[in-house]
PDB file of C-alpha atoms and ligand atoms in Angstrom:
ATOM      1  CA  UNK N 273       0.000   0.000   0.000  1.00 85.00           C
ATOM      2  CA  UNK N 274       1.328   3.126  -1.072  1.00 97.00           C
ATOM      3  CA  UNK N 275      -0.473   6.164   0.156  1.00 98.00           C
ATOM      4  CA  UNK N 276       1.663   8.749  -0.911  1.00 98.00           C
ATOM      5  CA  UNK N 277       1.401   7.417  -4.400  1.00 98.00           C
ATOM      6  CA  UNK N 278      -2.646   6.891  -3.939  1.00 98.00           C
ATOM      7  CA  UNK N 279      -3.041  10.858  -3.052  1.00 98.00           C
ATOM      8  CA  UNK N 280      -0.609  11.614  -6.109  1.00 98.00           C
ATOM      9  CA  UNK N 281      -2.638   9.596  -8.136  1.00 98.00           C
ATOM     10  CA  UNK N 282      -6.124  11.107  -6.583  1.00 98.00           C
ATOM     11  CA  UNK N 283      -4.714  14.648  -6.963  1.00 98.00           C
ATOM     12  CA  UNK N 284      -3.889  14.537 -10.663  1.00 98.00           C
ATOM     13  CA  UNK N 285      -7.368  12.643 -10.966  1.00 98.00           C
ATOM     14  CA  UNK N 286      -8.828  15.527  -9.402  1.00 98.00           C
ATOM     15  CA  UNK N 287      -7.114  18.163 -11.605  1.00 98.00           C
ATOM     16  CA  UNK N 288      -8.130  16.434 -14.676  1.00 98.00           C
ATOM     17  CA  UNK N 289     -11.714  16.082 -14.017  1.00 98.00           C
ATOM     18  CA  UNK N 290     -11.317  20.155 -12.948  1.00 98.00           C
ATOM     19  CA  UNK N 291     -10.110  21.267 -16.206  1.00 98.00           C
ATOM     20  CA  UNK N 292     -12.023  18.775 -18.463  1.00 98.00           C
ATOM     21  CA  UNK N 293     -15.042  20.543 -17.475  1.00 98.00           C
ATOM     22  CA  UNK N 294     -13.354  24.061 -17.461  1.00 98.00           C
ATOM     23  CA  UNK N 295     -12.843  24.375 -13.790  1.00 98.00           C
ATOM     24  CA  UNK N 296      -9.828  25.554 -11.779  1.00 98.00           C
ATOM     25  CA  UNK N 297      -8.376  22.251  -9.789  1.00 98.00           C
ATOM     26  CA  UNK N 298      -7.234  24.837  -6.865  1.00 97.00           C
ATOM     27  CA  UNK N 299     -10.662  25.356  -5.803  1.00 97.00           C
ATOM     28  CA  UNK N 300     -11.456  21.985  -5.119  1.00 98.00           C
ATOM     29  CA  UNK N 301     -10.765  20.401  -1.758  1.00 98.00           C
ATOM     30  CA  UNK N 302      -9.794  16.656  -0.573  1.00 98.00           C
ATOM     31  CA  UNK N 303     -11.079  15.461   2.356  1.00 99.00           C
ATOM     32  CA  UNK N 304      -9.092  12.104   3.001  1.00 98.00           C
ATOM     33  CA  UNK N 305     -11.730   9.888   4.402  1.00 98.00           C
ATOM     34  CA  UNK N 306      -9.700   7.848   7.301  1.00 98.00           C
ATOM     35  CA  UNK N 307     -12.066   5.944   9.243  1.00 98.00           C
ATOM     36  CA  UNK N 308     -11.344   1.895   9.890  1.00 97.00           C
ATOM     37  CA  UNK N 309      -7.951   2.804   9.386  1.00 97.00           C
ATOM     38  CA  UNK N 310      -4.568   3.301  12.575  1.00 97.00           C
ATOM     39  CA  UNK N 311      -3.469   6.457  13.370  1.00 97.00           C
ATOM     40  CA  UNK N 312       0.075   5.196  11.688  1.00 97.00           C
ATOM     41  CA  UNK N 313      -1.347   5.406   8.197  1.00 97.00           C
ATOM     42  CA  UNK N 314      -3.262   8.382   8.764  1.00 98.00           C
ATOM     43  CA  UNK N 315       0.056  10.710   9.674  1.00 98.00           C
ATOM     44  CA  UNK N 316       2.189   8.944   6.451  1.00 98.00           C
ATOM     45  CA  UNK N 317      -0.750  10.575   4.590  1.00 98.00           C
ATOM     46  CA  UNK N 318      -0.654  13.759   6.271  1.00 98.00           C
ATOM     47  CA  UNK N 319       2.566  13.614   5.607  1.00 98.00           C
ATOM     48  CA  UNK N 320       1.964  13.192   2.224  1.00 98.00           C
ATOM     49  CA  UNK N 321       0.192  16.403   0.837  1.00 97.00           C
ATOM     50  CA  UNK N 322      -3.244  15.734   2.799  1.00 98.00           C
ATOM     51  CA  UNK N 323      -4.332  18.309   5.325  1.00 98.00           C
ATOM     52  CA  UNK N 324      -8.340  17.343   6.105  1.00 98.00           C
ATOM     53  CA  UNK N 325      -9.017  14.613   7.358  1.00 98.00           C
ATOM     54  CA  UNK N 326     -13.267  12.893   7.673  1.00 98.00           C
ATOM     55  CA  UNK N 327     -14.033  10.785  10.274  1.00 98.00           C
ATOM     56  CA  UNK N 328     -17.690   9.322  10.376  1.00 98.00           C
ATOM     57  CA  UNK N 329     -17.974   7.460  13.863  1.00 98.00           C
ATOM     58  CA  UNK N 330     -17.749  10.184  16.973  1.00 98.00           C
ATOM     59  CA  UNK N 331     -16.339   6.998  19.494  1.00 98.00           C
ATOM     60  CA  UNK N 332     -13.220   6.221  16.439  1.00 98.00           C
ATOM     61  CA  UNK N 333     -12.655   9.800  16.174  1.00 98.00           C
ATOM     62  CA  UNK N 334     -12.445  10.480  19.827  1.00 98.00           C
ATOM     63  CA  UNK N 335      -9.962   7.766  20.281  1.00 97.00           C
ATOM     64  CA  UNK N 336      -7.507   8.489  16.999  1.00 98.00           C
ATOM     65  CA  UNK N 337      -7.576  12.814  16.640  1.00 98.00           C
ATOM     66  CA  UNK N 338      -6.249  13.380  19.806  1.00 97.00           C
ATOM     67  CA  UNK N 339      -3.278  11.651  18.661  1.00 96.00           C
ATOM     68  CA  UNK N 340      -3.037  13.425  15.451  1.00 98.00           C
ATOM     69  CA  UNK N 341      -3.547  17.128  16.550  1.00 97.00           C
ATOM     70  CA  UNK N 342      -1.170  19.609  15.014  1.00 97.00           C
ATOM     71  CA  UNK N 343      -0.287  17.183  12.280  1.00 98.00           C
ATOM     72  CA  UNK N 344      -3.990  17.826  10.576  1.00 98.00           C
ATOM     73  CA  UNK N 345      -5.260  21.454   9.127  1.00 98.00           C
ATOM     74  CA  UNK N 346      -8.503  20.371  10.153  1.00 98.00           C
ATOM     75  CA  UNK N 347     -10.438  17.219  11.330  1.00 98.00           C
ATOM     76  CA  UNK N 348     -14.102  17.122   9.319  1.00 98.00           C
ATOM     77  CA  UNK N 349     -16.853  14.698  10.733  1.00 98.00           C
ATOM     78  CA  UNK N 350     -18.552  13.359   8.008  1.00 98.00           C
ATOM     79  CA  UNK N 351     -20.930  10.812   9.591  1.00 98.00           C
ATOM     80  CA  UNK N 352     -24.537  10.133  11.315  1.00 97.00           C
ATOM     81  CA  UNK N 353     -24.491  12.639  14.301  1.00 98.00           C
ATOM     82  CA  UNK N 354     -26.492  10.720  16.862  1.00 97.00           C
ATOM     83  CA  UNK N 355     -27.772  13.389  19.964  1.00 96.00           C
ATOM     84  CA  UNK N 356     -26.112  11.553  22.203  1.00 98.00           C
ATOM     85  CA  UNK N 357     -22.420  11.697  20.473  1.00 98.00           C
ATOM     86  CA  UNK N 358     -22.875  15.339  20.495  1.00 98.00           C
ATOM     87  CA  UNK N 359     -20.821  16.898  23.378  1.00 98.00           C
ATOM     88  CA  UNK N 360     -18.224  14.175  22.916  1.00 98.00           C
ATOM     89  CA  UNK N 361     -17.952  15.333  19.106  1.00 98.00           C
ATOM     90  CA  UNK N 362     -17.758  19.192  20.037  1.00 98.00           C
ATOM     91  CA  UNK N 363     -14.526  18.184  22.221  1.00 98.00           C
ATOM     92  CA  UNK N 364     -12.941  17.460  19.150  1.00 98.00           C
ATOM     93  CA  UNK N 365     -13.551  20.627  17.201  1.00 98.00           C
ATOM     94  CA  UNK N 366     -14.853  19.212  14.062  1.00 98.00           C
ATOM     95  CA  UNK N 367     -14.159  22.464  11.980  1.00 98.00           C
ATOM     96  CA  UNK N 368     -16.890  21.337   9.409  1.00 98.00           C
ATOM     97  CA  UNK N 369     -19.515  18.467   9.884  1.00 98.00           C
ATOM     98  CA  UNK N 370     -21.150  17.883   6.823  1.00 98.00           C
ATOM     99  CA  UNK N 371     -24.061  15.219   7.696  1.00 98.00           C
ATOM    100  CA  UNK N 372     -26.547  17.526   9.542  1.00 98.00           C
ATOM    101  CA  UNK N 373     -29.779  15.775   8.602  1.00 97.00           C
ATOM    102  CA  UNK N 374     -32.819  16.271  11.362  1.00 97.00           C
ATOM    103  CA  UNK N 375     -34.080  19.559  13.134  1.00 98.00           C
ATOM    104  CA  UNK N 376     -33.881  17.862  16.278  1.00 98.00           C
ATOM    105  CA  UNK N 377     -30.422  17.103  16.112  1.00 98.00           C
ATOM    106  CA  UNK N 378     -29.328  20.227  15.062  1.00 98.00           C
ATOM    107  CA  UNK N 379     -31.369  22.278  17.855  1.00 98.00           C
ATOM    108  CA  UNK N 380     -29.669  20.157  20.449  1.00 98.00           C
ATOM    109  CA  UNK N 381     -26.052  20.557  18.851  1.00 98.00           C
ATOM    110  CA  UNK N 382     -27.103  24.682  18.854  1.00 98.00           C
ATOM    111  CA  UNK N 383     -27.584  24.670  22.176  1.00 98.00           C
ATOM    112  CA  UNK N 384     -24.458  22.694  23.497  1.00 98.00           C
ATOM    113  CA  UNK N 385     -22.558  24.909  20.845  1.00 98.00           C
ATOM    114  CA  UNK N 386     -23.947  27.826  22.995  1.00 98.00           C
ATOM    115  CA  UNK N 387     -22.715  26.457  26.282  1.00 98.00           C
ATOM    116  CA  UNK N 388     -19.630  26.685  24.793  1.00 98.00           C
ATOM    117  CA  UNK N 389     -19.718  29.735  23.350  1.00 98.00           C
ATOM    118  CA  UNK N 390     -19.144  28.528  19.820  1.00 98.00           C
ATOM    119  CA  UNK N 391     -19.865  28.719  16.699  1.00 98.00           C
ATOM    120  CA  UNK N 392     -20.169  25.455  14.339  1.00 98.00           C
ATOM    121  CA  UNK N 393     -19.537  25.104  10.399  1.00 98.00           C
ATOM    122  CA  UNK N 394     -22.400  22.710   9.287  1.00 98.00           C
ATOM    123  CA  UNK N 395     -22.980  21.243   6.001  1.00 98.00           C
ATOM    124  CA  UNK N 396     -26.594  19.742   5.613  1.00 98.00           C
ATOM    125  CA  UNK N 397     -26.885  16.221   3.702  1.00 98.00           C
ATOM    126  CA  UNK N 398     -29.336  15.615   1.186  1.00 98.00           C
ATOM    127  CA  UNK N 399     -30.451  11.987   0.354  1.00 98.00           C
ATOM    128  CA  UNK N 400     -30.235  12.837  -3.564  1.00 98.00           C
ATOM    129  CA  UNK N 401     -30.670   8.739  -4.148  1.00 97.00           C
ATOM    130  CA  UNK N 402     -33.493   7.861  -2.433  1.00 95.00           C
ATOM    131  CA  UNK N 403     -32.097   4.960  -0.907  1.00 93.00           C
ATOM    132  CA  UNK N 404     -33.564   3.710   2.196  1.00 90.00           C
ATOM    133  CA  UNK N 405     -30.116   2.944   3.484  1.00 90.00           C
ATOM    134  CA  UNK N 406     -28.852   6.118   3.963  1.00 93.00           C
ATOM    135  CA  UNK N 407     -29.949   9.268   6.480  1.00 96.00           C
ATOM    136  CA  UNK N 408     -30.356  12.647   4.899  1.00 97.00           C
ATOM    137  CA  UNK N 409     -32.924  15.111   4.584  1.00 97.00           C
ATOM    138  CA  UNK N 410     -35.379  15.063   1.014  1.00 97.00           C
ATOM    139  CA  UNK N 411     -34.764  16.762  -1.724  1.00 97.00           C
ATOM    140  CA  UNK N 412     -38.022  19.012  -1.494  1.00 97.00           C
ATOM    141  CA  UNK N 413     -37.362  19.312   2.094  1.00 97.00           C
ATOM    142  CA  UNK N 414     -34.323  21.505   1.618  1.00 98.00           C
ATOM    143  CA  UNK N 415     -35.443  25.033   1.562  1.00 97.00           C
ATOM    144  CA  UNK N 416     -37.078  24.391   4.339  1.00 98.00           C
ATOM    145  CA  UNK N 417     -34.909  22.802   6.828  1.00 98.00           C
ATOM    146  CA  UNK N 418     -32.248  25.100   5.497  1.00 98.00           C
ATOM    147  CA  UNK N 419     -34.502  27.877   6.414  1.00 98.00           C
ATOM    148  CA  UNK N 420     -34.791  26.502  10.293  1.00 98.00           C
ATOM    149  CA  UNK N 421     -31.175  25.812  10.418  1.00 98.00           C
ATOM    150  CA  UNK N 422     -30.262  29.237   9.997  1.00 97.00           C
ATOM    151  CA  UNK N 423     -32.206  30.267  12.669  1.00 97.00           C
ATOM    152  CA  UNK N 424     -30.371  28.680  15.029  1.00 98.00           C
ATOM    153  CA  UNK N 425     -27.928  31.052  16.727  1.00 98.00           C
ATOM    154  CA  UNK N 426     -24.306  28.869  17.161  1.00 98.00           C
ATOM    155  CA  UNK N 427     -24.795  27.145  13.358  1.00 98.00           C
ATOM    156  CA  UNK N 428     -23.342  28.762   9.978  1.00 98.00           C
ATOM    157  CA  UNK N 429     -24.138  26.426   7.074  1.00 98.00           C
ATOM    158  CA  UNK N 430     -21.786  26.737   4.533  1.00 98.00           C
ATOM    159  CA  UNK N 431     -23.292  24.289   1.440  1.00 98.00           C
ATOM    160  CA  UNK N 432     -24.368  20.984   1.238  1.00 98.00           C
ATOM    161  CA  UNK N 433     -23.358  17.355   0.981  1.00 98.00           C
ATOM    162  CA  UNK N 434     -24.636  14.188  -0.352  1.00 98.00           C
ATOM    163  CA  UNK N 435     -23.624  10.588  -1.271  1.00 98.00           C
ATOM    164  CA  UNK N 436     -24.157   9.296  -4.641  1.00 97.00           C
ATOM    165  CA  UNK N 437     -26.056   6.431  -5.496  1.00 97.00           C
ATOM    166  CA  UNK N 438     -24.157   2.863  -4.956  1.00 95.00           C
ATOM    167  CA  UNK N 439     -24.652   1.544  -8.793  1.00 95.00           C
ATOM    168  CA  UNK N 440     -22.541   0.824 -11.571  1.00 95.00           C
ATOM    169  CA  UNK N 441     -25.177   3.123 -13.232  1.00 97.00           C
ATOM    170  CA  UNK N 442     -23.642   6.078 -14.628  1.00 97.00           C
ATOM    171  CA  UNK N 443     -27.067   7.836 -15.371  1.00 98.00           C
ATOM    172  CA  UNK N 444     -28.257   7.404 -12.194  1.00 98.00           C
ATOM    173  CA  UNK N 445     -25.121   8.445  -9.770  1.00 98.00           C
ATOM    174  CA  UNK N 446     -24.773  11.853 -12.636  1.00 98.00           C
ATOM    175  CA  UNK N 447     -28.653  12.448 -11.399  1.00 98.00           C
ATOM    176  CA  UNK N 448     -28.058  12.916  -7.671  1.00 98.00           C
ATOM    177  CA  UNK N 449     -24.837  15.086  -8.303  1.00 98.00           C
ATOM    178  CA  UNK N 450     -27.412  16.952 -10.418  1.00 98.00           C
ATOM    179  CA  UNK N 451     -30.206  17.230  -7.849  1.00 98.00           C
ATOM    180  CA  UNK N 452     -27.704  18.470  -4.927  1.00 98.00           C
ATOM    181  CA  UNK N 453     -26.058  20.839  -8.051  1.00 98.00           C
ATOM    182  CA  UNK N 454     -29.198  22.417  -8.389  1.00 98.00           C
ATOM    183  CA  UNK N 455     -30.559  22.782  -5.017  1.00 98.00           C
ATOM    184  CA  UNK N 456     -26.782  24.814  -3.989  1.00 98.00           C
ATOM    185  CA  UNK N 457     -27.261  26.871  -6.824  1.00 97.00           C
ATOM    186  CA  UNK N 458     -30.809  28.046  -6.011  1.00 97.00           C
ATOM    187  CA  UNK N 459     -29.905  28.256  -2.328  1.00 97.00           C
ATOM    188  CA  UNK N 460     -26.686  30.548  -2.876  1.00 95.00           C
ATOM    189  CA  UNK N 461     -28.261  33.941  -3.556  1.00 94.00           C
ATOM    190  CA  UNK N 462     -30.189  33.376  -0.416  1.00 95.00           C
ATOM    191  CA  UNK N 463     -28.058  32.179   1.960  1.00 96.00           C
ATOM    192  CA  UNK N 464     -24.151  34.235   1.549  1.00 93.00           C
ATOM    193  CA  UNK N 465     -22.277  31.856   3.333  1.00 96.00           C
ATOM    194  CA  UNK N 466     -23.189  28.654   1.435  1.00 97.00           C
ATOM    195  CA  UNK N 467     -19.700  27.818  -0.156  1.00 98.00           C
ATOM    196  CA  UNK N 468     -19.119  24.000  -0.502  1.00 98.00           C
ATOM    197  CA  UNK N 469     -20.964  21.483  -2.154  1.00 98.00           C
ATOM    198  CA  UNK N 470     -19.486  18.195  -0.578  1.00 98.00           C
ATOM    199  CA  UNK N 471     -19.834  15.139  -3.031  1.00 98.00           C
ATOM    200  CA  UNK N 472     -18.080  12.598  -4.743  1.00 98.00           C
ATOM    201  CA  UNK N 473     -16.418   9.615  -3.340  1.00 98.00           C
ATOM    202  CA  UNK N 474     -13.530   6.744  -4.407  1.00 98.00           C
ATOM    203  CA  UNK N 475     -15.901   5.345  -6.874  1.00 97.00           C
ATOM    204  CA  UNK N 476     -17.698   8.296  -8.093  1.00 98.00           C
ATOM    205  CA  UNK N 477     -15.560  12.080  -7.665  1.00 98.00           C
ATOM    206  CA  UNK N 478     -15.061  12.172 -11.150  1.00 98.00           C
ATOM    207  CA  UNK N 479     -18.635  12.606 -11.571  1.00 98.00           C
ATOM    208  CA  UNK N 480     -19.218  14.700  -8.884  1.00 98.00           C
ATOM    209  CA  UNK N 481     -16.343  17.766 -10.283  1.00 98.00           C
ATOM    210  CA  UNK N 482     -18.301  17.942 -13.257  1.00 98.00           C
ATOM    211  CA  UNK N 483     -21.584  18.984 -11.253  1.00 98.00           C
ATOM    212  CA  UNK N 484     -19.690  21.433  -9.223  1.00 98.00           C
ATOM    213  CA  UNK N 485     -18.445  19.535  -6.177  1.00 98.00           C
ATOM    214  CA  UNK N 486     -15.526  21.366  -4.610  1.00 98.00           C
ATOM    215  CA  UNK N 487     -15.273  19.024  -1.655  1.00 98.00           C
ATOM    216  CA  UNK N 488     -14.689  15.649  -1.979  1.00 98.00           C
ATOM    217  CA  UNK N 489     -14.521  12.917   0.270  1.00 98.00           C
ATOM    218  CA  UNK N 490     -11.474   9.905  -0.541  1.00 98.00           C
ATOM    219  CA  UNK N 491     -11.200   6.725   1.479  1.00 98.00           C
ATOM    220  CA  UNK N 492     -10.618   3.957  -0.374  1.00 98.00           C
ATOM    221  CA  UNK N 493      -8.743   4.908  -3.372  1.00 98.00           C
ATOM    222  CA  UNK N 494      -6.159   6.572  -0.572  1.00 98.00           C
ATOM    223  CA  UNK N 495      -6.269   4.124   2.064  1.00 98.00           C
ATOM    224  CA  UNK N 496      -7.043   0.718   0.533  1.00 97.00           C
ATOM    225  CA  UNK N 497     -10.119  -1.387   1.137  1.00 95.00           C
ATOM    226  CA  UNK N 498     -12.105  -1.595   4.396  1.00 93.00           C
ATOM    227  CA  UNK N 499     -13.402  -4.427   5.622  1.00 83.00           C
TER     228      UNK N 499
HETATM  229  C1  PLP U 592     -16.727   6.175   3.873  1.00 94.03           C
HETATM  230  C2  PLP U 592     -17.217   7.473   3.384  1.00 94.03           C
HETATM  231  C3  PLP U 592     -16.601   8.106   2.290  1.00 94.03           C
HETATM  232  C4  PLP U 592     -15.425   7.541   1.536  1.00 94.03           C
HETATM  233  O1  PLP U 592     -15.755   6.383   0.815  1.00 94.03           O
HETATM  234  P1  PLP U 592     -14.725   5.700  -0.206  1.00 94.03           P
HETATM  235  O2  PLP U 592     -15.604   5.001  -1.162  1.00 94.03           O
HETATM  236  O3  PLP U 592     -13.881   4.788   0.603  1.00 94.03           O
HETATM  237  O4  PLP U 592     -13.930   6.779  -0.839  1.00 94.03           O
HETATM  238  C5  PLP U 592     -17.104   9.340   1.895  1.00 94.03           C
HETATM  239  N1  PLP U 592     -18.150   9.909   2.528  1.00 94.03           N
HETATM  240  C6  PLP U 592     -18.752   9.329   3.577  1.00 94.03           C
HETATM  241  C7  PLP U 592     -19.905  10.018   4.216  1.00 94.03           C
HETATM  242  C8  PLP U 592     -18.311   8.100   4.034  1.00 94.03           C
HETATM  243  O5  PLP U 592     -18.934   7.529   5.074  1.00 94.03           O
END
């Protein structure tokens, strides 16, 4: 396993989907998506030329950032926030967490983010697919929930994030990249500080740079297989 090669390899991947579709590759950002795997492989990466790191289980995290502060830029938590996870999650500074997906949730994270004084960077995920296996909010649902969210005092949503379809089926991955595409787009003039669509994944981030994503989120093609 070589994973300075792998983010060499991702990075030029990344570039070249960028400028096929007339973007520039510089605004596009790499989350390096490290969960399953040791601290040990995580620091030859950032070591390596990557600086954000996704975690998506608040327990994993809690035991392996610790370890890695100072060596990171910044620690993103990517995963299922359950209400229970969320003081433990707020020790480790998350400075983005992109899977915001229920009101409830969210007014409970406001309010320990007040305790604290703080101020949280949220991303709010959209289940573009439709697949029962996955948490996110509804397409339609968006304006709305995006409209409650920013009433809460301690949040700042910058964007949104989804995960693409699992399918071998071009078409239908392109189609939720689309829908999220879309839904940023319309939201932007309304809400200033919406600035990263978060999509695209080992299998799929090609796709994803070609309907805008300028965050995307690498495991696999990095780190090798999970199991
Ligand atoms: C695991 C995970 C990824 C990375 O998946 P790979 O296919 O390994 O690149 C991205 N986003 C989320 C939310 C994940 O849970």
């Amino acid at each position: 396993m070589d994973i300075a090669k792998n983010i060499e390899i991702i990075k030029e991947k990344i570039k070249a989907a960028a400028i096929d579709v007339g973007r520039n590759p510089a605004e596009i950002k790499l989350v390096a998506v490290t969960k399953t795997k040791p601290a040990e492989m995580i620091e030859e990466a950032l070591k390596n030329g990557v600086e954000i790191i996704g975690e998506n289980k608040v327990q994993e995290a809690y035991e392996k950032i610790p370890q890695l502060r100072g060596k990171f830029k910044e620690f993103h938590f990517i995963g299922h926030l359950q209400s229970n996870k969320i003081n433990k999650l707020l020790e480790l500074e998350p400075s983005l967490i992109h899977s915001i997906d229920n009101i409830k949730t969210a007014e409970k994270l406001n309010n320990a983010l007040k305790k604290r004084n703080k101020i949280q960077n949220i991303l709010v995920q959209v289940n573009t697919s439709g697949e029962e296996s996955k948490f996110g909010i509804k397409p339609n649902e968006t304006y709305e929930i995006c409209k409650k969210l920013s009433e809460f005092s301690n949040l700042k949503i910058l964007g949104l994030m989804t995960i693409g379809k699992l399918t071998d089926n071009k078409k239908e991955i392109e189609k939720c990249f689309e829908t999220l595409q879309f839904l940023f787009n319309d939201l932007k003039s309304e809400y200033k500080d919406f600035k990263y669509l978060s999509m695209g994944m080992s299998g799929d981030f090609e796709i994803a740079i070609k309907y805008g994503a300028n965050m995307v989120r690498i495991g696999s093609a990095i780190f090798g297989r999970r199991n």
